[in-house]
Coordinates of C-alpha atoms in Angstrom, one line a residue:
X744 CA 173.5 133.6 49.3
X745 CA 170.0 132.8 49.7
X746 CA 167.2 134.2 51.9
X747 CA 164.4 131.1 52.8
X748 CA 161.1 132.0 54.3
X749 CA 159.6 129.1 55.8
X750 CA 156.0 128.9 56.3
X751 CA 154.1 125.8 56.3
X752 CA 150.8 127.7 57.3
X753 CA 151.4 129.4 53.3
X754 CA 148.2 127.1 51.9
X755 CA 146.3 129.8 49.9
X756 CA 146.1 133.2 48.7
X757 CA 143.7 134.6 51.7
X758 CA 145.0 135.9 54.6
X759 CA 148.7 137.7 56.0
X760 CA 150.9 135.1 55.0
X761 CA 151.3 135.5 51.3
X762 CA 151.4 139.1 51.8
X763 CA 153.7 139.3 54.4
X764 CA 156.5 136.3 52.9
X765 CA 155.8 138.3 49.3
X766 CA 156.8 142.0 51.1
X767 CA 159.9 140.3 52.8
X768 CA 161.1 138.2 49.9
X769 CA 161.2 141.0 47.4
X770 CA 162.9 143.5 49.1
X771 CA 165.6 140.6 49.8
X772 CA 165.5 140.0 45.9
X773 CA 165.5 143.9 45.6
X774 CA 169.1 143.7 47.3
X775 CA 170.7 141.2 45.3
X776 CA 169.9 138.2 47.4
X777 CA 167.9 135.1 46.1
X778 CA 165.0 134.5 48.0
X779 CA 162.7 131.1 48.5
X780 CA 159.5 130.5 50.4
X781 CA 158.9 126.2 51.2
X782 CA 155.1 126.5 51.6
X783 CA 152.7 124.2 52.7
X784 CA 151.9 121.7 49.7
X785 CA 148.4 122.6 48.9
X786 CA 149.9 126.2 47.2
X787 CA 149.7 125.6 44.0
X788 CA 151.9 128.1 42.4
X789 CA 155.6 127.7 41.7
X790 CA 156.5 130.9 41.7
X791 CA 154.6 134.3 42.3
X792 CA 155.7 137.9 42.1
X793 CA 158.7 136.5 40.8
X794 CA 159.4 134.6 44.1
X795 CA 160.5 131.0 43.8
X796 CA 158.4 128.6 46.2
X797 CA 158.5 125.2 46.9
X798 CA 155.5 123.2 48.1
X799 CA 156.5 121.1 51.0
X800 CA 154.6 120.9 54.6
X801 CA 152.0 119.2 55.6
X802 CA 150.3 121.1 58.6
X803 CA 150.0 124.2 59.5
X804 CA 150.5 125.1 62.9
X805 CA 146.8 126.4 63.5
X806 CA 145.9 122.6 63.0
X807 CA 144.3 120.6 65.9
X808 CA 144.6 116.8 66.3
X809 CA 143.8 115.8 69.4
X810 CA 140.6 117.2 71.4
X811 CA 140.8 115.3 74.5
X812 CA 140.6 118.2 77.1
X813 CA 143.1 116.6 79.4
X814 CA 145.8 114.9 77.1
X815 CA 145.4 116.5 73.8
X816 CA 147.5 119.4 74.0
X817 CA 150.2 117.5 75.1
X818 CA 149.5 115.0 72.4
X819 CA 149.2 117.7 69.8
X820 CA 152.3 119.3 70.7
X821 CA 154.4 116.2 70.3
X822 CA 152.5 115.2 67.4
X823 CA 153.1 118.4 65.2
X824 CA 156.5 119.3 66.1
X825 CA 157.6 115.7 65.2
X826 CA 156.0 115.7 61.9
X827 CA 157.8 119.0 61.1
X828 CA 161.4 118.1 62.1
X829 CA 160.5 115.4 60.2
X830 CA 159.4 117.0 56.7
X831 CA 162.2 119.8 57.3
X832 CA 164.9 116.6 57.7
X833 CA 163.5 115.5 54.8
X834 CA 164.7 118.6 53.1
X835 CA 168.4 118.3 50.9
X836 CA 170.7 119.6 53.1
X837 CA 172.2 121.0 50.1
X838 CA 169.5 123.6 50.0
X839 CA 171.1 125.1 53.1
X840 CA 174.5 126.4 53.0
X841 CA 176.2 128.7 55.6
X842 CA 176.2 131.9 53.8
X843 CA 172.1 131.8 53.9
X844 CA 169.7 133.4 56.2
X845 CA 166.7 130.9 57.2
X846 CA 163.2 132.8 58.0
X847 CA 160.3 131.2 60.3
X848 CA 157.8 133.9 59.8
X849 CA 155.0 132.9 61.8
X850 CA 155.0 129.8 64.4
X851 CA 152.9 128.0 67.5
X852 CA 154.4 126.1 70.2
X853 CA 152.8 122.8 67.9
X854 CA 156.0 124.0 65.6
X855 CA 158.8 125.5 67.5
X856 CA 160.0 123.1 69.4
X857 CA 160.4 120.6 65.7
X858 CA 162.0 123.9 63.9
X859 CA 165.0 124.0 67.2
X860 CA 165.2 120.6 67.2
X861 CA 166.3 120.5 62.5
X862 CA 168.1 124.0 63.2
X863 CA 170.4 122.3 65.9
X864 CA 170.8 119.3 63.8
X865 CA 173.4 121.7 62.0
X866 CA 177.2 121.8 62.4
X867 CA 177.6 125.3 63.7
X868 CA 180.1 126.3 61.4
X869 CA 178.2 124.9 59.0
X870 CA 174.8 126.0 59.8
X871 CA 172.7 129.3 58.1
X872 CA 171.9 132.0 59.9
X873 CA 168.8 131.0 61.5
X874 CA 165.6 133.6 62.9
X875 CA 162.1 133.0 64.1
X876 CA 159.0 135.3 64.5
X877 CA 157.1 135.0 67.6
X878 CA 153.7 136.2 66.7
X879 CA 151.3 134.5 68.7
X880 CA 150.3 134.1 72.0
X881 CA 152.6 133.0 74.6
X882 CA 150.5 131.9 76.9
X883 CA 152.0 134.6 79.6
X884 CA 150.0 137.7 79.9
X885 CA 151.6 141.2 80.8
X886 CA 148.9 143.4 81.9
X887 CA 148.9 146.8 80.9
X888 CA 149.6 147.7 84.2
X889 CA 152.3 145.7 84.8
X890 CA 151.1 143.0 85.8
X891 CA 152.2 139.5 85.1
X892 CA 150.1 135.8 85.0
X893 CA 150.2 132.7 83.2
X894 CA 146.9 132.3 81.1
X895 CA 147.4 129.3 79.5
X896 CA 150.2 126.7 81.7
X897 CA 150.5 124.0 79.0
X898 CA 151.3 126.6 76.2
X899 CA 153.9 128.6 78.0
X900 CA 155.5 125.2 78.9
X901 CA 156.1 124.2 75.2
X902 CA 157.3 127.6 74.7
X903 CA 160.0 127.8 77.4
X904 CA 161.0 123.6 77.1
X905 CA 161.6 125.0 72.8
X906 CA 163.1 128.4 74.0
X907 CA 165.4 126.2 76.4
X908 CA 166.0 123.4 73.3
X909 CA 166.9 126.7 71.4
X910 CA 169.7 127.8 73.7
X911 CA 171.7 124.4 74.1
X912 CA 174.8 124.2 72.3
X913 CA 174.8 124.2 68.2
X914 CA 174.1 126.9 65.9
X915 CA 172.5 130.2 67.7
X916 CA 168.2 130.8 67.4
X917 CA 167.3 134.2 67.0
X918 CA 163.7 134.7 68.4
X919 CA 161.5 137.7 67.7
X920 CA 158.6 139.0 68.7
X921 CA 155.9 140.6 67.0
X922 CA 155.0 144.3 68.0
X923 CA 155.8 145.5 71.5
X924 CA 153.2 143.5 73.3
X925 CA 154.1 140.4 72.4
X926 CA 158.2 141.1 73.1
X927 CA 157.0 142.1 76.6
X928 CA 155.3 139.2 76.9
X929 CA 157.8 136.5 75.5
X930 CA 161.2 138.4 77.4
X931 CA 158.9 137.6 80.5
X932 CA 157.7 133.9 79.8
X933 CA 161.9 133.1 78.6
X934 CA 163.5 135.4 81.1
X935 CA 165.7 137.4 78.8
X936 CA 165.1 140.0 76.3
X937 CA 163.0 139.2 73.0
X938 CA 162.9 142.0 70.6
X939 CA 160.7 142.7 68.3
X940 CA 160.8 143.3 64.6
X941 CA 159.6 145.2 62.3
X942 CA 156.3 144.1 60.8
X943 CA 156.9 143.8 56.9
X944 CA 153.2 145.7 56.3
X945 CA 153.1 149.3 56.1
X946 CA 150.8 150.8 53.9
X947 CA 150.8 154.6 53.3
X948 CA 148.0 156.7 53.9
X949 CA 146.0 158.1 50.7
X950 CA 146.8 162.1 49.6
X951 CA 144.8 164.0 52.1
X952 CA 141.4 165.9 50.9
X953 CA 139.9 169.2 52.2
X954 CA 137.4 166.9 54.6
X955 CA 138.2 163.2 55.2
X956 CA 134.7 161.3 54.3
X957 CA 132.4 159.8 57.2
X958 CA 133.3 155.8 56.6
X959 CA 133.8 153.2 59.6
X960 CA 135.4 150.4 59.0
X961 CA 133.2 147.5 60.8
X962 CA 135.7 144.2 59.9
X963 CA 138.6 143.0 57.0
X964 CA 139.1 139.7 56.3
X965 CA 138.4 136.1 56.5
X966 CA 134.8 135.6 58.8
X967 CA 136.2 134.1 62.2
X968 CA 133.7 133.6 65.3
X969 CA 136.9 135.3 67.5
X970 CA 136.6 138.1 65.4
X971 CA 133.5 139.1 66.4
X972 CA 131.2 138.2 62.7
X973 CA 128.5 136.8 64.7
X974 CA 127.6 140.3 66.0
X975 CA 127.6 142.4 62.9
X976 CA 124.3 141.1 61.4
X977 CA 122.7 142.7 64.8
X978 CA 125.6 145.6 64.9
X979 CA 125.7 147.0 61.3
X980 CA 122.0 147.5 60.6
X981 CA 121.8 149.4 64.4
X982 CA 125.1 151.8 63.7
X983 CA 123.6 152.9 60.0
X984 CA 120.3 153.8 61.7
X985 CA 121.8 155.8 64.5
X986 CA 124.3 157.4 62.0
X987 CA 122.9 158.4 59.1
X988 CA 125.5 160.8 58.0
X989 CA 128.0 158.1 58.6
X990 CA 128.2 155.0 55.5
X991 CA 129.6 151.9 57.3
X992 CA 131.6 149.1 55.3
X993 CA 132.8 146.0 55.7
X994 CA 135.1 143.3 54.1
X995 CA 133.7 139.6 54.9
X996 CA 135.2 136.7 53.6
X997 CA 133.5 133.7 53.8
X998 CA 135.0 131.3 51.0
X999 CA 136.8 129.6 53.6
X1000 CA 134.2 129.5 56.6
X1001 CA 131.9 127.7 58.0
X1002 CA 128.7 126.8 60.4
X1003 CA 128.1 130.0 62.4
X1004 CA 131.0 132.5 60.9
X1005 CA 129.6 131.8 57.5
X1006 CA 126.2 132.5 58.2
X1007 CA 126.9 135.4 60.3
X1008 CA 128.8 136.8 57.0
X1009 CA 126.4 135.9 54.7
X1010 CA 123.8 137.4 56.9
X1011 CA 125.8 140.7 57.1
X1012 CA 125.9 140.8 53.4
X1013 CA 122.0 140.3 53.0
X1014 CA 121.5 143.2 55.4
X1015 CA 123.7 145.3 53.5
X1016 CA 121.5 145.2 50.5
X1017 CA 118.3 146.7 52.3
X1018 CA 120.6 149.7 54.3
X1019 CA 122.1 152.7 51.7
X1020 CA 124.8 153.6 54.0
X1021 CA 125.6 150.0 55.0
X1022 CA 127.9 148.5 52.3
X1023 CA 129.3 144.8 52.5
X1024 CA 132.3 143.3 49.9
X1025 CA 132.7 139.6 49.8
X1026 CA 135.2 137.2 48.3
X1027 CA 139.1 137.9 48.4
X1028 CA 139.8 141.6 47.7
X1029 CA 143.0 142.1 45.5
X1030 CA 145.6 144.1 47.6
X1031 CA 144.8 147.0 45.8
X1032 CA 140.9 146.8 46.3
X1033 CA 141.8 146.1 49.6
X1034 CA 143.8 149.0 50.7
X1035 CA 141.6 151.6 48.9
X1036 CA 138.7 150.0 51.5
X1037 CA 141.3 151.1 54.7
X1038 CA 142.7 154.2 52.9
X1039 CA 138.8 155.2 52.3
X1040 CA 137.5 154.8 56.1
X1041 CA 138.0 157.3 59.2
X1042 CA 137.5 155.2 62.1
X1043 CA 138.0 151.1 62.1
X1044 CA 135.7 149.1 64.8
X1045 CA 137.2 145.9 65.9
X1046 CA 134.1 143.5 67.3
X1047 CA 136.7 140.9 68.4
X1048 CA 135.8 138.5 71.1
X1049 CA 138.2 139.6 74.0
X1050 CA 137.9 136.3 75.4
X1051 CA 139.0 134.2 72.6
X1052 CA 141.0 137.2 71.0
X1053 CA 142.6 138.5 73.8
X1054 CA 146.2 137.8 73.2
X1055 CA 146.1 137.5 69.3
X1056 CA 148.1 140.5 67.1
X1057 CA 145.9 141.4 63.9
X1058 CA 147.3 142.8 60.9
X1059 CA 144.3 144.5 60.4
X1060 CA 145.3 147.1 63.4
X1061 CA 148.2 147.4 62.3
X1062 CA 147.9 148.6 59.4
X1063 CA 144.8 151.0 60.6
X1064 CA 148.0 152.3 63.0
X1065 CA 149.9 152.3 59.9
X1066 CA 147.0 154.3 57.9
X1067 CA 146.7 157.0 60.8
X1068 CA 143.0 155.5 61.6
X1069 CA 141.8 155.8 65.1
X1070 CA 140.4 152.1 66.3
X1071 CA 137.6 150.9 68.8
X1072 CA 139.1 148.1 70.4
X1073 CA 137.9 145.6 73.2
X1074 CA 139.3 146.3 76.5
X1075 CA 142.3 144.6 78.5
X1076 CA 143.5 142.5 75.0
X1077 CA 146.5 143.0 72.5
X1078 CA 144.6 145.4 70.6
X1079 CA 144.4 147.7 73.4
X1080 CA 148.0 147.5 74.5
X1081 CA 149.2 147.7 71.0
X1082 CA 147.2 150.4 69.8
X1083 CA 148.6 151.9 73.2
X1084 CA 152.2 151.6 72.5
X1085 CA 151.9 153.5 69.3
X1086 CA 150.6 156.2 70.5
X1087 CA 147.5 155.6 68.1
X1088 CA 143.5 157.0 69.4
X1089 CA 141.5 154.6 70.2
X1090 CA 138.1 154.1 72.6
X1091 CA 138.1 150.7 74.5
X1092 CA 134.6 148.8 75.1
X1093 CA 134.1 146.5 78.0
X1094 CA 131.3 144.2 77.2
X1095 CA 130.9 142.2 74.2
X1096 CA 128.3 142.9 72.7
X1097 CA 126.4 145.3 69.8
X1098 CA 125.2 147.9 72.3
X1099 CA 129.0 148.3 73.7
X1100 CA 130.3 148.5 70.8
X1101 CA 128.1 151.0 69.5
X1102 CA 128.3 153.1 72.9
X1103 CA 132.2 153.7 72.2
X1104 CA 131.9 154.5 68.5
X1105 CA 129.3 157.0 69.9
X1106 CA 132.0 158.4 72.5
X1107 CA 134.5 158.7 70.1
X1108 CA 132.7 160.6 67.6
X1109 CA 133.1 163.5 69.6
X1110 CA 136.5 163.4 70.0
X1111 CA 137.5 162.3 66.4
X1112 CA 139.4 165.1 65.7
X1113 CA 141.6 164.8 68.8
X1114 CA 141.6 160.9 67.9
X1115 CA 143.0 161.5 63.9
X1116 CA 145.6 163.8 65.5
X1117 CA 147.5 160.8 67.7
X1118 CA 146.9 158.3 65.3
X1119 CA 148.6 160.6 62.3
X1120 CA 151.3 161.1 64.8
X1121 CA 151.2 157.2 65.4
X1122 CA 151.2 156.4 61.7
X1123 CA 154.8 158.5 61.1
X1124 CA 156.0 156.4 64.3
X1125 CA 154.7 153.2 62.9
X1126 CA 155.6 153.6 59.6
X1127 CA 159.2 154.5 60.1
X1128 CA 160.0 151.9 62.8
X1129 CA 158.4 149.4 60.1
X1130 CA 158.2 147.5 57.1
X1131 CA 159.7 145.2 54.8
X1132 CA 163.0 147.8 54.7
X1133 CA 163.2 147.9 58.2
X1134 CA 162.8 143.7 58.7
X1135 CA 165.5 143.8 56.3
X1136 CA 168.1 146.0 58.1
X1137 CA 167.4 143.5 61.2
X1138 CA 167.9 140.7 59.3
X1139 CA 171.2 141.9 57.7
X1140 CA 172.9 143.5 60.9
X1141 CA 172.6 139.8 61.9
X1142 CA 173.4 138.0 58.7
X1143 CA 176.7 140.2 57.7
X1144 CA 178.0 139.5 60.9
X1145 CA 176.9 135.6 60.3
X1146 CA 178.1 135.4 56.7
X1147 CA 181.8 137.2 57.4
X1148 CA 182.3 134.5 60.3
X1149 CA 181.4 131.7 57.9
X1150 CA 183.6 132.9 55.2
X1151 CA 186.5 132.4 57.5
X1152 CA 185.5 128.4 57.7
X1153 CA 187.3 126.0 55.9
X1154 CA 185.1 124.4 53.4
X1155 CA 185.4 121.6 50.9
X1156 CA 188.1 122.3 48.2
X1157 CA 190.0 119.9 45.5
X1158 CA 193.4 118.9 46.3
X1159 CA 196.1 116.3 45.8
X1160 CA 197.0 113.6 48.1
X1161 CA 200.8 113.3 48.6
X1162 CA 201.9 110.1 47.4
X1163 CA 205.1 110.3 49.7
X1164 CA 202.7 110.4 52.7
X1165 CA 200.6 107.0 52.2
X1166 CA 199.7 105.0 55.3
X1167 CA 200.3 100.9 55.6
X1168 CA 200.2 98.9 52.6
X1169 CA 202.5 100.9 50.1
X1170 CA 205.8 100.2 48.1
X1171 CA 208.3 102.8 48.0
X1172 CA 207.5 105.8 46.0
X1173 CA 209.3 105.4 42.2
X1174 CA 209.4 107.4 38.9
X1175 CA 208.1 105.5 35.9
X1176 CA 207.5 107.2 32.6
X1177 CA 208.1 110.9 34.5
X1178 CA 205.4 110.4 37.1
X1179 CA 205.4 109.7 40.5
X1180 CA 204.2 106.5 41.6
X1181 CA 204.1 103.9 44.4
X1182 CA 203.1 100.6 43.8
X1183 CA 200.2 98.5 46.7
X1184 CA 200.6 96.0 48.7
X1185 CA 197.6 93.8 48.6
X1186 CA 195.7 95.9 51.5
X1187 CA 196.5 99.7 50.9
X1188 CA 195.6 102.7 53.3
X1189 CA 195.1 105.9 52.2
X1190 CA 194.3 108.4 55.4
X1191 CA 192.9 112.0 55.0
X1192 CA 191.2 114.6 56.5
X1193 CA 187.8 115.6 55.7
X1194 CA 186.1 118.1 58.4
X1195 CA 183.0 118.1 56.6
X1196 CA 179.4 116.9 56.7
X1197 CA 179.6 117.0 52.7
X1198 CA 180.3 113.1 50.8
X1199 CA 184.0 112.9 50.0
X1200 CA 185.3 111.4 46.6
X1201 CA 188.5 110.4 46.0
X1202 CA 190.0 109.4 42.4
X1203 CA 193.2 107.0 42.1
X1204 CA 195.2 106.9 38.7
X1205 CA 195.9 103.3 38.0
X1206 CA 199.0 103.0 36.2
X1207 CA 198.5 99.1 35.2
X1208 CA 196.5 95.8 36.1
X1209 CA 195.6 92.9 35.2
X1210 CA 192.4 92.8 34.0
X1211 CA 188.7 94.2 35.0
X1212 CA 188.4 91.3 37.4
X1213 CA 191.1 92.7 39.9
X1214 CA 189.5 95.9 40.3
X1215 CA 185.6 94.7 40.3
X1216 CA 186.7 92.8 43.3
X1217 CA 188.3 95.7 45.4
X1218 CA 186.7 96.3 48.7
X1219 CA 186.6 99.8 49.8
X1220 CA 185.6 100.6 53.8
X1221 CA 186.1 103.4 56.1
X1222 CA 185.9 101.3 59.5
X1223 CA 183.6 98.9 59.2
X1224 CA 181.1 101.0 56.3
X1225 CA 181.6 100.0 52.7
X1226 CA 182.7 102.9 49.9
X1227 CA 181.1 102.9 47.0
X1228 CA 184.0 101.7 43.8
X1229 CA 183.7 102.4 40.3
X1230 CA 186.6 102.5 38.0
X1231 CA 186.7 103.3 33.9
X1232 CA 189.4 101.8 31.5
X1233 CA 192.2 104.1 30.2
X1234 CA 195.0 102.7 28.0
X1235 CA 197.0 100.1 29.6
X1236 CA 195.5 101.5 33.1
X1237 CA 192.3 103.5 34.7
X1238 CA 191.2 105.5 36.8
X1239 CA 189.4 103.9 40.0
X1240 CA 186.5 106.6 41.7
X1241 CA 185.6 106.2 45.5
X1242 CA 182.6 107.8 47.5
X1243 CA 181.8 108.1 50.9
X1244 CA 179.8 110.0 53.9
X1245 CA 181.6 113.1 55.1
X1246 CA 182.2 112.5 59.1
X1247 CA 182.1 116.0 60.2
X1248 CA 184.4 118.0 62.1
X1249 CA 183.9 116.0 65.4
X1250 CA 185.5 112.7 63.5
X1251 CA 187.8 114.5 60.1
X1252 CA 190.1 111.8 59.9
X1253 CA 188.9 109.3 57.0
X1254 CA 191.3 106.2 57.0
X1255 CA 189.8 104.7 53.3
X1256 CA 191.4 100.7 53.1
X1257 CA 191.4 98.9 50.2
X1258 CA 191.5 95.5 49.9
X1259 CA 192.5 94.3 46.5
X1260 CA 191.6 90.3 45.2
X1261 CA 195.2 89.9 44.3
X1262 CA 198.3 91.5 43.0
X1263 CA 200.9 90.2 41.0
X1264 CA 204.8 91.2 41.8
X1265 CA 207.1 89.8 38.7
X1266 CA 210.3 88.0 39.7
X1267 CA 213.7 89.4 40.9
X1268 CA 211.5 93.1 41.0

């Protein structure tokens, strides 16, 4: 019993994905179950943490193709969601039995609709359990009011036409959502009920202290435009001169950037090395480094661009929720509602841009007591609703149920065929030497059933011939197919080995003919 983790967006070290397939993949080894993340096929590593992974996909589904603003969507969707039923087709089937649980962790529409269309491919009684994550935007926006609209048609179209792909007949799809806001969202776009699951990141705060040090957290992670990096070269410098007694740090990764994000994060880090209480870490932070910088701040800023942000999740605020941190968010977005649902303090800016921004950490410094109160409260809901533990339990209620129904299915076993029951083409059954046998007629049947998608093989004792010739020359076919024949010499007879395709439960019954080059019957027998 296996648990894969499929992620073709797993291409690197930076960013959520490692951490998050790491965190679920352990505790499933931590349980006694194997676990295996396929990756994309530029990770270079085998294995890591102890985790077996397999380099296989090609694109990840943040990739863009087509740019054409009337067609390309369209064309990208088809594109990408070929290519991946494709390269997950091109997987051995073998890797997949029906006692396994099979994990999409992160998807797009560009890869849902290719991950339904592999999953269905499956016999049901055959197939793994099978559960996606739904953790970006749906393209269907539920207000915090209430309120319901489609933001973006062509996306919400790919999702329902894969949602309704997903609920055909075959082997059941379990969608999930990720965090509240998103579950809302997705149960609205499909019509029916998405849950959500737990998010497999949940770090603990740091032992308290007599008085919790005046740090803001201004960004974490890799440089992105929709992240708001562009405005913290003009932000940064403006908040350490207004706050003096307050030392404002930032993590800014710009290995993997480019054009404006990269010089808007090199420029933040040049800054930093005029301003004492403005402090600036580059590169990839190890995941210790990197939670001491979250443990270590008081209040976390979130410059994200609500236009181009406004329905992304961010495991940054998460695990600032997580951490008991109050947040400055930008208003009407995911952040917001998210930070909402919790519970956790948080000050909402409208316009963005640095003087906004500043303006609401300047209103919230005033109230930061009362914000680190529902935020601590926030954290304890957070953290025991969450986590890698927590995935796990919804993951197991599912796959128990899954593995103790697939446990009652007949599967592929060794037995003998009954001589006495031969179709066409057989003598009458005699004793020779005290064994059973029945000698052939020149064009013998032998009829079986085989209810699996798994090859069949089927082994003959060969109680005399006449020579290598005779069986070289047999024709094996199961309707008009060939069967593959090989045959070894033993004594005075041999032992003749045939192979074919399993047919599946819809078609069990093999009829396997053989035709033979000749026989030879001696006189008056």
């Amino acid at each position: 019993m296996a648990l894969i983790i499929l992620d073709p967006n797993l291409e690197g070290e930076a960013g959520h994905h490692l951490a998050y397939d790491l965190a679920i993949a352990k505790e499933a080894l931590a349980r006694g179950e194997t676990a295996t993340i396929i990756a994309n096929r530029r990770f270079g590593a085998r294995t890591i943490e102890g985790v077996r992974v397999l380099p296989h996909f090609t694109e990840t589904c943040y990739a863009v193709l087509h740019k054409d603003p009337v067609s390309g969507a369209f064309d990208d969707f088809r594109h990408f969601n070929d290519l991946l039923q494709a390269e997950l087709a091109a997987l051995p089937r073998g890797e997949f039995r029906s006692s396994d649980a099979v994990l999409v962790p992160t998807v797009t529409e560009n890869h849902l609709a290719g991950y339904v269309g592999w999953m269905k491919s499956f016999d049901p009684l055959e197939a793994p359990l099978f559960l996606v994550h739904l953790m970006l935007p749906s393209g269907y926006a539920v207000e915090g009011d209430g309120r319901e609209a489609v933001e973006d048609p062509l996306r919400a179209l790919f999702y329902r036409l894969a949602d309704r792909a997903a609920r055909e007949p075959g082997p059941e799809v379990h969608l999930f959502a990720s965090g509240g806001q998103h579950a809302a969202e997705y149960g609205a776009l499909l019509g029916r009920a998405i849950p959500p699951h737990p998010v497999p990141i949940r770090p603990d705060p740091a032992p308290g202290t007599e008085e919790a040090p005046r740090r803001a957290l201004l960004f974490a992670g890799d440089v992105r435009i929709d992240k708001g990096i562009a405005l913290l070269p003009d932000l940064a410098p403006s908040l350490a001169a207004a706050h003096p007694d307050w030392t404002f740090v930032a993590h800014a990764n710009t290995n993997a950037a480019w054009g404006e994000a990269k010089e808007a994060g090199e420029a933040l880090a040049a800054a930093a090395e005029g301003i004492g209480n403005l402090e600036v870490a580059g590169g990839r932070l190890s995941p210790e480094a990197y939670l001491a910088l979250l443990q270590g701040v008081r209040i976390a800023l979130f410059p994200y661009d609500p236009a181009l942000y406004r329905r992304k999740s961010s495991g940054v605020l998460w695990e600032a929720i997580s951490l008991g941190v109050p947040v400055v968010v930008p208003e009407g977005t995911w952040l917001e509602y998210e930070a909402r649902h919790w519970g956790a303090g948080h000050v909402a800016y409208a316009a963005h841009e640095p003087a906004a921004i500043a303006a609401a950490f300047e209103a919230a410094l005033p109230r930061i007591a009362e914000l680190e109160a529902a935020s601590l409260a926030a954290g304890e809901r957070y953290r025991a609703a969450n986590g890698a533990a927590a995935l796990m339990d919804q993951v197991a209620a599912l796959w128990v149920r899954h593995k103790a129904v697939s446990s009652l299915v007949t599967r592929p076993r060794s037995m003998a065929l009954d001589l006495v029951r031969m179709d066409a083409g057989w003598h009458r059954p005699e004793t020779v030497e005290g064994r059973q046998v029945r000698w052939t007629a020149q064009d013998p049947v032998i009829a079986f059933d085989w209810p699996f998608d798994e090859p069949w093989e089927a082994e003959l004792t060969l109680l005399s011939f006449f020579g290598a010739d005779q069986v070289n020359k047999v024709a094996a076919t199961v309707g008009d197919a060939p069967v593959a024949a090989s045959w070894s010499r033993e004594g005075r007879g041999g032992r003749l080995l045939l192979r074919g395709p399993g047919p599946g439960r819809a078609r069990p019954r093999v009829e396997l003919r053989l035709r033979l080059p000749y026989t030879y019957r001696p006189a008056n027998d």
